Protein backbone atom coordinates (compact mmCIF):
# COMPACT_ATOMS: atom_id res chain seq x y z
CA UNK A 1 -38.96 44.54 37.23
CA UNK A 2 -36.26 47.45 36.84
CA UNK A 3 -32.31 45.79 38.29
CA UNK A 4 -32.69 50.12 39.12
CA UNK A 5 -32.01 50.91 42.89
CA UNK A 6 -30.41 53.86 45.46
CA UNK A 7 -28.10 52.63 47.45
CA UNK A 8 -26.00 54.98 49.66
CA UNK A 9 -22.46 55.87 48.34
CA UNK A 10 -19.89 53.68 49.24
CA UNK A 11 -22.29 51.26 51.05
CA UNK A 12 -23.51 48.37 48.52
CA UNK A 13 -22.69 45.59 50.94
CA UNK A 14 -25.01 46.62 53.21
CA UNK A 15 -28.05 45.55 50.60
CA UNK A 16 -25.38 42.97 48.72
CA UNK A 17 -23.69 41.06 50.40
CA UNK A 18 -21.40 40.35 47.70
CA UNK A 19 -20.33 43.66 46.12
CA UNK A 20 -18.14 45.24 47.81
CA UNK A 21 -16.55 49.23 47.36
CA UNK A 22 -13.33 49.12 45.72
CA UNK A 23 -12.93 53.69 45.62
CA UNK A 24 -14.65 56.72 43.64
CA UNK A 25 -13.77 57.43 40.56
CA UNK A 26 -14.37 61.82 39.28
CA UNK A 27 -15.66 61.60 36.14
CA UNK A 28 -16.46 65.14 35.74
CA UNK A 29 -18.73 67.84 37.51
CA UNK A 30 -21.97 68.29 35.93
CA UNK A 31 -24.89 70.72 36.61
CA UNK A 32 -28.17 70.02 35.47
CA UNK A 33 -30.85 69.11 37.14
CA UNK A 34 -32.42 66.67 39.35
CA UNK A 35 -35.59 66.09 36.52
CA UNK A 36 -32.44 65.33 34.29
CA UNK A 37 -30.53 62.51 35.78
CA UNK A 38 -34.56 60.85 37.05
CA UNK A 39 -35.10 61.39 33.15
CA UNK A 40 -32.02 59.51 32.26
CA UNK A 41 -32.71 56.84 35.14
CA UNK A 42 -35.43 56.46 33.89
CA UNK A 43 -34.98 55.64 30.91
CA UNK A 44 -31.75 53.35 32.26
CA UNK A 45 -34.39 51.30 34.18
CA UNK A 46 -35.97 49.94 31.27
CA UNK A 47 -32.93 48.45 29.96
CA UNK A 48 -31.50 47.53 33.09
CA UNK A 49 -34.15 45.00 34.45
CA UNK A 50 -33.57 42.36 36.42
CA UNK A 51 -33.81 39.60 34.20
CA UNK A 52 -31.40 41.18 31.59
CA UNK A 53 -28.18 41.17 33.83
CA UNK A 54 -25.74 39.46 32.92
CA UNK A 55 -22.71 39.93 34.82
CA UNK A 56 -19.78 39.68 31.98
CA UNK A 57 -22.16 41.85 28.95
CA UNK A 58 -25.08 43.29 31.10
CA UNK A 59 -24.27 45.19 35.15
CA UNK A 60 -23.78 47.49 37.65
CA UNK A 61 -20.71 48.26 35.65
CA UNK A 62 -22.10 48.65 32.16
CA UNK A 63 -24.68 50.45 33.93
CA UNK A 64 -22.77 53.23 35.45
CA UNK A 65 -21.20 53.69 32.70
CA UNK A 66 -24.13 54.66 30.59
CA UNK A 67 -25.00 56.41 33.35
CA UNK A 68 -22.11 58.79 32.62
CA UNK A 69 -21.78 59.00 29.54
CA UNK A 70 -25.82 59.99 29.33
CA UNK A 71 -25.41 62.51 31.87
CA UNK A 72 -21.54 64.00 31.53
CA UNK A 73 -20.71 62.96 27.92
CA UNK A 74 -18.00 61.29 29.64
CA UNK A 75 -17.71 56.98 30.55
CA UNK A 76 -15.63 55.35 33.79
CA UNK A 77 -12.28 54.06 33.12
CA UNK A 78 -12.53 50.87 30.81
CA UNK A 79 -10.38 48.60 33.72
CA UNK A 80 -13.06 48.90 35.70
CA UNK A 81 -14.50 46.68 33.90
CA UNK A 82 -12.22 44.36 32.94
CA UNK A 83 -12.28 40.48 33.78
CA UNK A 84 -10.64 39.70 37.35
């Protein structure tokens, strides 16, 4: 089962009580089709499954980093996935 699902921006805690919104981080502005975005999301959904989740090696920040790289060629800041 895929671990990729839609969450309204800044409202993750409504779906996952142990999370909280911290801040928005602009990465890039891109002009691509919805079809292209869906293609990338479908590819990532096969990698980021509920069974593959690992808090240190395969979490939502890893997914976001890979998504940003695929859509914009830029990655999220290193500090985002650094242990607290």
